[in-house]
PDB file of C-alpha atoms in Angstrom:
ATOM      1  CA  GLY Z   1     -14.627  12.729  22.828  1.00 54.00           C
ATOM      2  CA  ALA Z   2     -10.980  13.626  22.885  1.00 80.00           C
ATOM      3  CA  GLY Z   3      -9.869  11.039  20.371  1.00 93.00           C
ATOM      4  CA  VAL Z   4     -11.062   8.481  17.844  1.00 96.00           C
ATOM      5  CA  SER Z   5     -13.072   5.818  19.590  1.00 97.00           C
ATOM      6  CA  GLN Z   6     -13.558   2.302  18.260  1.00 98.00           C
ATOM      7  CA  SER Z   7     -15.768  -0.451  19.564  1.00 97.00           C
ATOM      8  CA  PRO Z   8     -15.610  -3.207  20.432  1.00 97.00           C
ATOM      9  CA  SER Z   9     -11.921  -3.364  21.276  1.00 97.00           C
ATOM     10  CA  ASN Z  10     -11.995  -7.122  20.818  1.00 97.00           C
ATOM     11  CA  LYS Z  11     -14.422  -9.315  18.917  1.00 97.00           C
ATOM     12  CA  VAL Z  12     -14.347 -13.091  18.690  1.00 98.00           C
ATOM     13  CA  THR Z  13     -16.770 -14.623  16.243  1.00 97.00           C
ATOM     14  CA  GLU Z  14     -17.454 -17.894  14.496  1.00 97.00           C
ATOM     15  CA  LYS Z  15     -16.784 -18.380  10.821  1.00 97.00           C
ATOM     16  CA  GLY Z  16     -19.842 -17.461   8.792  1.00 97.00           C
ATOM     17  CA  LYS Z  17     -21.231 -14.915  11.242  1.00 98.00           C
ATOM     18  CA  ASP Z  18     -21.649 -11.216  10.451  1.00 98.00           C
ATOM     19  CA  VAL Z  19     -19.830  -8.580  12.504  1.00 98.00           C
ATOM     20  CA  GLU Z  20     -20.205  -4.833  12.797  1.00 98.00           C
ATOM     21  CA  LEU Z  21     -17.372  -2.566  13.908  1.00 98.00           C
ATOM     22  CA  ARG Z  22     -17.937   0.992  15.011  1.00 97.00           C
ATOM     23  CA  CYS Z  23     -15.832   4.133  14.772  1.00 98.00           C
ATOM     24  CA  ASP Z  24     -16.523   7.499  16.417  1.00 96.00           C
ATOM     25  CA  PRO Z  25     -14.200  10.070  14.818  1.00 95.00           C
ATOM     26  CA  ILE Z  26     -12.996  13.271  16.411  1.00 94.00           C
ATOM     27  CA  SER Z  27     -15.751  15.880  16.310  1.00 92.00           C
ATOM     28  CA  GLY Z  28     -15.403  18.132  13.273  1.00 90.00           C
ATOM     29  CA  HIS Z  29     -13.192  15.757  11.315  1.00 92.00           C
ATOM     30  CA  THR Z  30     -14.605  15.415   7.816  1.00 91.00           C
ATOM     31  CA  ALA Z  31     -12.352  12.590   6.622  1.00 92.00           C
ATOM     32  CA  LEU Z  32     -12.562   9.047   7.935  1.00 94.00           C
ATOM     33  CA  TYR Z  33     -10.505   6.004   6.940  1.00 94.00           C
ATOM     34  CA  TRP Z  34     -10.698   2.295   7.654  1.00 97.00           C
ATOM     35  CA  TYR Z  35      -7.562   0.167   7.494  1.00 96.00           C
ATOM     36  CA  ARG Z  36      -6.907  -3.503   8.209  1.00 97.00           C
ATOM     37  CA  GLN Z  37      -3.682  -4.768   9.766  1.00 96.00           C
ATOM     38  CA  ARG Z  38      -2.999  -8.486   9.896  1.00 94.00           C
ATOM     39  CA  LEU Z  39      -0.538  -9.759  12.474  1.00 90.00           C
ATOM     40  CA  GLY Z  40       2.982  -8.669  11.586  1.00 85.00           C
ATOM     41  CA  GLN Z  41       1.816  -6.962   8.413  1.00 88.00           C
ATOM     42  CA  GLY Z  42       1.373  -3.379   7.222  1.00 89.00           C
ATOM     43  CA  LEU Z  43      -1.795  -1.323   7.087  1.00 93.00           C
ATOM     44  CA  GLU Z  44      -4.110  -2.226   4.227  1.00 93.00           C
ATOM     45  CA  PHE Z  45      -6.429   0.553   3.016  1.00 92.00           C
ATOM     46  CA  LEU Z  46     -10.099  -0.400   2.984  1.00 95.00           C
ATOM     47  CA  ILE Z  47     -12.297   2.672   2.519  1.00 94.00           C
ATOM     48  CA  TYR Z  48     -12.197   6.478   2.759  1.00 91.00           C
ATOM     49  CA  PHE Z  49     -15.040   8.910   3.486  1.00 92.00           C
ATOM     50  CA  GLN Z  50     -14.757  12.665   2.903  1.00 90.00           C
ATOM     51  CA  GLY Z  51     -17.697  14.831   3.869  1.00 86.00           C
ATOM     52  CA  ASN Z  52     -20.691  14.174   1.651  1.00 84.00           C
ATOM     53  CA  SER Z  53     -18.643  12.906  -1.294  1.00 86.00           C
ATOM     54  CA  ALA Z  54     -18.993   9.356  -2.556  1.00 87.00           C
ATOM     55  CA  PRO Z  55     -16.667   7.142  -0.528  1.00 90.00           C
ATOM     56  CA  ASP Z  56     -13.539   5.617  -2.048  1.00 90.00           C
ATOM     57  CA  LYS Z  57     -14.261   1.894  -1.673  1.00 91.00           C
ATOM     58  CA  SER Z  58     -11.350   0.744  -3.807  1.00 89.00           C
ATOM     59  CA  GLY Z  59      -9.663  -1.089  -0.933  1.00 91.00           C
ATOM     60  CA  LEU Z  60     -12.542  -3.297   0.136  1.00 95.00           C
ATOM     61  CA  PRO Z  61     -11.305  -6.870  -0.445  1.00 95.00           C
ATOM     62  CA  SER Z  62     -14.653  -8.457  -1.330  1.00 95.00           C
ATOM     63  CA  ASP Z  63     -18.373  -7.785  -1.454  1.00 96.00           C
ATOM     64  CA  ARG Z  64     -18.625  -9.229   2.053  1.00 98.00           C
ATOM     65  CA  PHE Z  65     -17.193  -5.944   3.302  1.00 98.00           C
ATOM     66  CA  SER Z  66     -19.216  -2.741   3.440  1.00 97.00           C
ATOM     67  CA  ALA Z  67     -19.055   0.504   5.376  1.00 97.00           C
ATOM     68  CA  GLU Z  68     -21.334   3.406   6.051  1.00 95.00           C
ATOM     69  CA  ARG Z  69     -20.930   6.803   7.546  1.00 95.00           C
ATOM     70  CA  THR Z  70     -23.724   9.076   8.700  1.00 85.00           C
ATOM     71  CA  GLY Z  71     -22.809  12.627   7.695  1.00 81.00           C
ATOM     72  CA  GLU Z  72     -19.547  13.498   9.392  1.00 80.00           C
ATOM     73  CA  SER Z  73     -20.041  11.316  12.414  1.00 89.00           C
ATOM     74  CA  VAL Z  74     -20.072   7.646  13.249  1.00 95.00           C
ATOM     75  CA  SER Z  75     -18.978   4.990  10.779  1.00 97.00           C
ATOM     76  CA  THR Z  76     -19.664   1.281  10.820  1.00 98.00           C
ATOM     77  CA  LEU Z  77     -17.711  -1.402   9.000  1.00 98.00           C
ATOM     78  CA  THR Z  78     -19.692  -4.577   8.380  1.00 98.00           C
ATOM     79  CA  ILE Z  79     -18.188  -7.908   7.446  1.00 98.00           C
ATOM     80  CA  GLN Z  80     -20.677 -10.539   6.349  1.00 98.00           C
ATOM     81  CA  ARG Z  81     -20.099 -14.290   6.476  1.00 98.00           C
ATOM     82  CA  THR Z  82     -16.749 -13.851   8.196  1.00 98.00           C
ATOM     83  CA  GLN Z  83     -13.820 -16.037   7.174  1.00 97.00           C
ATOM     84  CA  GLN Z  84     -10.676 -16.902   9.117  1.00 97.00           C
ATOM     85  CA  GLU Z  85      -8.607 -14.689   6.827  1.00 96.00           C
ATOM     86  CA  ASP Z  86     -10.653 -11.705   8.067  1.00 98.00           C
ATOM     87  CA  SER Z  87      -8.885 -12.000  11.439  1.00 98.00           C
ATOM     88  CA  ALA Z  88      -6.943  -8.772  11.924  1.00 97.00           C
ATOM     89  CA  VAL Z  89      -6.930  -5.450  13.725  1.00 97.00           C
ATOM     90  CA  TYR Z  90      -9.315  -3.012  12.064  1.00 98.00           C
ATOM     91  CA  LEU Z  91      -8.114   0.557  12.507  1.00 97.00           C
ATOM     92  CA  CYS Z  92     -10.166   3.684  11.988  1.00 97.00           C
ATOM     93  CA  ALA Z  93      -8.609   7.114  11.527  1.00 96.00           C
ATOM     94  CA  SER Z  94     -10.010  10.601  11.043  1.00 94.00           C
ATOM     95  CA  SER Z  95      -8.633  13.961   9.979  1.00 92.00           C
ATOM     96  CA  TRP Z  96      -9.740  17.525   9.188  1.00 88.00           C
ATOM     97  CA  GLY Z  97      -9.888  16.436   5.583  1.00 80.00           C
ATOM     98  CA  GLY Z  98      -7.489  18.730   3.803  1.00 72.00           C
ATOM     99  CA  ASN Z  99      -4.287  17.643   2.111  1.00 69.00           C
ATOM    100  CA  ASN Z 100      -1.369  17.020   4.432  1.00 70.00           C
ATOM    101  CA  GLU Z 101      -3.657  16.663   7.398  1.00 79.00           C
ATOM    102  CA  LYS Z 102      -2.558  14.436  10.253  1.00 86.00           C
ATOM    103  CA  LEU Z 103      -4.460  11.195  10.740  1.00 91.00           C
ATOM    104  CA  PHE Z 104      -5.636  10.407  14.246  1.00 94.00           C
ATOM    105  CA  PHE Z 105      -6.085   6.683  14.764  1.00 96.00           C
ATOM    106  CA  GLY Z 106      -8.320   4.815  17.141  1.00 97.00           C
ATOM    107  CA  SER Z 107      -6.862   1.931  19.093  1.00 96.00           C
ATOM    108  CA  GLY Z 108      -8.504  -0.561  16.766  1.00 97.00           C
ATOM    109  CA  THR Z 109     -10.788  -3.566  16.954  1.00 98.00           C
ATOM    110  CA  GLN Z 110      -9.038  -6.916  17.207  1.00 97.00           C
ATOM    111  CA  LEU Z 111     -11.226  -9.340  15.235  1.00 98.00           C
ATOM    112  CA  SER Z 112     -10.690 -13.072  15.662  1.00 98.00           C
ATOM    113  CA  VAL Z 113     -12.649 -15.460  13.464  1.00 97.00           C
ATOM    114  CA  LEU Z 114     -12.628 -19.026  14.765  1.00 95.00           C
TER     115      LEU Z 114
ATOM    116  CA  ARG E   1       5.874  -2.811  -8.205  1.00 56.00           C
ATOM    117  CA  LYS E   2       4.274  -2.214  -4.819  1.00 65.00           C
ATOM    118  CA  GLU E   3       2.851   1.245  -4.270  1.00 87.00           C
ATOM    119  CA  VAL E   4       4.976   2.028  -1.232  1.00 93.00           C
ATOM    120  CA  GLU E   5       8.049  -0.068  -0.472  1.00 94.00           C
ATOM    121  CA  GLN E   6      10.223  -0.079   2.611  1.00 94.00           C
ATOM    122  CA  ASP E   7      13.068  -2.235   3.870  1.00 89.00           C
ATOM    123  CA  PRO E   8      11.364  -4.247   6.652  1.00 87.00           C
ATOM    124  CA  GLY E   9      14.526  -4.439   8.733  1.00 88.00           C
ATOM    125  CA  PRO E  10      14.945  -5.018  11.568  1.00 93.00           C
ATOM    126  CA  PHE E  11      17.559  -2.368  12.125  1.00 95.00           C
ATOM    127  CA  ASN E  12      19.364  -3.045  15.391  1.00 96.00           C
ATOM    128  CA  VAL E  13      21.466  -0.059  16.404  1.00 97.00           C
ATOM    129  CA  PRO E  14      23.216   1.017  19.608  1.00 97.00           C
ATOM    130  CA  GLU E  15      22.108   4.062  21.556  1.00 98.00           C
ATOM    131  CA  GLY E  16      23.547   7.228  20.103  1.00 97.00           C
ATOM    132  CA  ALA E  17      23.827   5.853  16.572  1.00 97.00           C
ATOM    133  CA  THR E  18      22.511   7.516  13.454  1.00 97.00           C
ATOM    134  CA  VAL E  19      20.158   5.449  11.351  1.00 97.00           C
ATOM    135  CA  ALA E  20      18.452   6.117   8.026  1.00 96.00           C
ATOM    136  CA  PHE E  21      15.403   4.565   6.406  1.00 94.00           C
ATOM    137  CA  ASN E  22      14.356   4.826   2.793  1.00 94.00           C
ATOM    138  CA  CYS E  23      11.000   4.406   1.147  1.00 96.00           C
ATOM    139  CA  THR E  24      10.089   4.324  -2.546  1.00 96.00           C
ATOM    140  CA  TYR E  25       6.694   5.033  -4.052  1.00 95.00           C
ATOM    141  CA  SER E  26       5.285   4.190  -7.454  1.00 93.00           C
ATOM    142  CA  ASN E  27       2.705   6.908  -8.160  1.00 89.00           C
ATOM    143  CA  SER E  28       4.454   9.932  -9.667  1.00 90.00           C
ATOM    144  CA  ALA E  29       1.306  11.997  -9.062  1.00 88.00           C
ATOM    145  CA  SER E  30       1.581  11.632  -5.282  1.00 89.00           C
ATOM    146  CA  GLN E  31       1.802  14.975  -3.521  1.00 87.00           C
ATOM    147  CA  SER E  32       1.710  14.240   0.202  1.00 89.00           C
ATOM    148  CA  PHE E  33       4.263  12.270   2.159  1.00 93.00           C
ATOM    149  CA  PHE E  34       4.543  11.359   5.801  1.00 94.00           C
ATOM    150  CA  TRP E  35       6.388   9.253   8.322  1.00 96.00           C
ATOM    151  CA  TYR E  36       4.305   7.587  10.999  1.00 96.00           C
ATOM    152  CA  ARG E  37       5.534   5.629  13.975  1.00 97.00           C
ATOM    153  CA  GLN E  38       3.854   2.501  15.320  1.00 96.00           C
ATOM    154  CA  ASP E  39       4.772   0.994  18.654  1.00 95.00           C
ATOM    155  CA  CYS E  40       4.150  -2.706  19.235  1.00 91.00           C
ATOM    156  CA  ARG E  41       0.409  -3.454  19.422  1.00 88.00           C
ATOM    157  CA  LYS E  42      -0.431   0.250  19.269  1.00 93.00           C
ATOM    158  CA  GLU E  43      -2.002   2.470  16.659  1.00 94.00           C
ATOM    159  CA  PRO E  44       0.185   4.517  14.271  1.00 95.00           C
ATOM    160  CA  LYS E  45       0.968   8.127  15.167  1.00 95.00           C
ATOM    161  CA  LEU E  46       2.260  10.891  12.943  1.00 94.00           C
ATOM    162  CA  LEU E  47       5.988  11.480  13.325  1.00 96.00           C
ATOM    163  CA  MET E  48       6.411  14.132  10.667  1.00 94.00           C
ATOM    164  CA  SER E  49       5.248  15.314   7.286  1.00 92.00           C
ATOM    165  CA  VAL E  50       7.777  15.357   4.462  1.00 92.00           C
ATOM    166  CA  TYR E  51       8.158  18.535   2.433  1.00 86.00           C
ATOM    167  CA  SER E  52       9.876  19.061  -0.892  1.00 85.00           C
ATOM    168  CA  SER E  53      12.583  21.184   0.649  1.00 84.00           C
ATOM    169  CA  GLY E  54      13.266  18.632   3.358  1.00 86.00           C
ATOM    170  CA  ASN E  55      12.448  19.253   6.979  1.00 92.00           C
ATOM    171  CA  GLU E  56      13.906  18.650  10.394  1.00 94.00           C
ATOM    172  CA  ASP E  57      12.319  18.139  13.785  1.00 94.00           C
ATOM    173  CA  GLY E  58      14.875  17.776  16.525  1.00 96.00           C
ATOM    174  CA  ARG E  59      16.804  14.561  15.935  1.00 98.00           C
ATOM    175  CA  PHE E  60      14.647  13.622  12.941  1.00 97.00           C
ATOM    176  CA  THR E  61      15.215  14.744   9.356  1.00 97.00           C
ATOM    177  CA  ALA E  62      12.974  13.840   6.437  1.00 96.00           C
ATOM    178  CA  GLN E  63      13.778  14.321   2.780  1.00 95.00           C
ATOM    179  CA  LEU E  64      11.905  13.859  -0.457  1.00 95.00           C
ATOM    180  CA  ASN E  65      13.397  13.104  -3.863  1.00 94.00           C
ATOM    181  CA  ARG E  66      10.616  13.462  -6.417  1.00 93.00           C
ATOM    182  CA  ALA E  67      12.773  12.584  -9.415  1.00 93.00           C
ATOM    183  CA  SER E  68      13.679   9.208  -7.935  1.00 94.00           C
ATOM    184  CA  GLN E  69      10.399   8.862  -6.050  1.00 95.00           C
ATOM    185  CA  TYR E  70      11.846   8.140  -2.682  1.00 93.00           C
ATOM    186  CA  ILE E  71      11.573   9.501   0.825  1.00 96.00           C
ATOM    187  CA  SER E  72      14.066   9.178   3.616  1.00 96.00           C
ATOM    188  CA  LEU E  73      14.058   9.493   7.386  1.00 97.00           C
ATOM    189  CA  LEU E  74      17.232  10.100   9.356  1.00 97.00           C
ATOM    190  CA  ILE E  75      17.358   9.649  13.113  1.00 98.00           C
ATOM    191  CA  ARG E  76      20.377  11.057  14.935  1.00 98.00           C
ATOM    192  CA  ASP E  77      21.538  10.193  18.443  1.00 98.00           C
ATOM    193  CA  SER E  78      19.136   7.236  18.712  1.00 98.00           C
ATOM    194  CA  LYS E  79      17.332   6.733  22.017  1.00 98.00           C
ATOM    195  CA  LEU E  80      15.907   3.523  23.444  1.00 97.00           C
ATOM    196  CA  SER E  81      12.476   5.141  23.116  1.00 97.00           C
ATOM    197  CA  ASP E  82      12.950   5.378  19.343  1.00 98.00           C
ATOM    198  CA  SER E  83      12.436   1.600  19.109  1.00 97.00           C
ATOM    199  CA  ALA E  84       9.322   1.178  16.979  1.00 97.00           C
ATOM    200  CA  THR E  85       8.182   0.463  13.440  1.00 96.00           C
ATOM    201  CA  TYR E  86       8.426   3.444  11.090  1.00 97.00           C
ATOM    202  CA  LEU E  87       5.769   3.663   8.407  1.00 96.00           C
ATOM    203  CA  CYS E  88       6.159   5.565   5.163  1.00 96.00           C
ATOM    204  CA  VAL E  89       2.841   7.027   3.963  1.00 94.00           C
ATOM    205  CA  VAL E  90       1.998   8.445   0.544  1.00 92.00           C
ATOM    206  CA  ASN E  91      -1.232   9.738  -0.903  1.00 87.00           C
ATOM    207  CA  ASN E  92      -2.626   8.093  -4.025  1.00 79.00           C
ATOM    208  CA  PRO E  93      -4.532  10.767  -5.898  1.00 75.00           C
ATOM    209  CA  GLY E  94      -7.257   9.793  -8.269  1.00 65.00           C
ATOM    210  CA  ALA E  95     -10.990  10.075  -8.658  1.00 53.00           C
ATOM    211  CA  GLY E  96     -11.056  12.891  -6.116  1.00 57.00           C
ATOM    212  CA  SER E  97      -9.958  10.634  -3.311  1.00 66.00           C
ATOM    213  CA  TYR E  98      -7.264  11.466  -0.802  1.00 75.00           C
ATOM    214  CA  GLN E  99      -6.426   7.845  -0.148  1.00 81.00           C
ATOM    215  CA  LEU E 100      -3.310   7.361   1.954  1.00 87.00           C
ATOM    216  CA  THR E 101      -1.231   4.245   1.347  1.00 89.00           C
ATOM    217  CA  PHE E 102       1.020   2.931   4.084  1.00 92.00           C
ATOM    218  CA  GLY E 103       4.220   1.020   3.562  1.00 93.00           C
ATOM    219  CA  LYS E 104       4.697  -2.169   5.564  1.00 92.00           C
ATOM    220  CA  GLY E 105       7.117  -0.413   7.859  1.00 95.00           C
ATOM    221  CA  THR E 106      10.738  -0.626   8.940  1.00 96.00           C
ATOM    222  CA  LYS E 107      11.370  -1.998  12.393  1.00 95.00           C
ATOM    223  CA  LEU E 108      13.976  -0.247  14.524  1.00 97.00           C
ATOM    224  CA  SER E 109      15.432  -1.623  17.747  1.00 97.00           C
ATOM    225  CA  VAL E 110      17.761   0.646  19.689  1.00 97.00           C
ATOM    226  CA  ILE E 111      19.993  -1.393  21.979  1.00 96.00           C
ATOM    227  CA  PRO E 112      21.565  -0.157  25.233  1.00 94.00           C
TER     228      PRO E 112
END
């Protein structure tokens, strides 16, 4: 596609349920990032994938959060046993992977945990 | 000390004004610096990269001071369409990762 695609755009779930968020990066982009943005707050780094290297998971807030990426394509972010504090917009971004490369963001998934 | 700090604002300025934002970062090993713009309820978009020598793009000028570890963004002749939140972004090198850390942003409102 022309840009970074995220799905679903909105997700409402009950506390304790698992959710899976999907990101389709721009074709050819080797780097992929997940960020979380709570209402009125800044972007919080979660995880970074670069090619076939081990991902940088240093931003994942707890072991309930995990992410995978198949090669240089789709990534999924999974949140297990969701809590109300997980409510936020989850943003995915991709880039060509080199230093100083521009990040292209998807429009995000708005997650609401009731 | 937070990794990337910005004055949250809001900055309320009249059309045509000049406004400047500053951002400080804590990791002296950082090598890449950017300003992104985020409109309300939208995703961030790159405004400009920041180079050591300073760089200008139309009404926007970015500067980097490595010794003091701060970055600035100057907007001249403000337009209504400049109203947005401006995000300072810095890479955090380490363990081979090119992690990018975003500041919380400075909100700008340009008033007619």
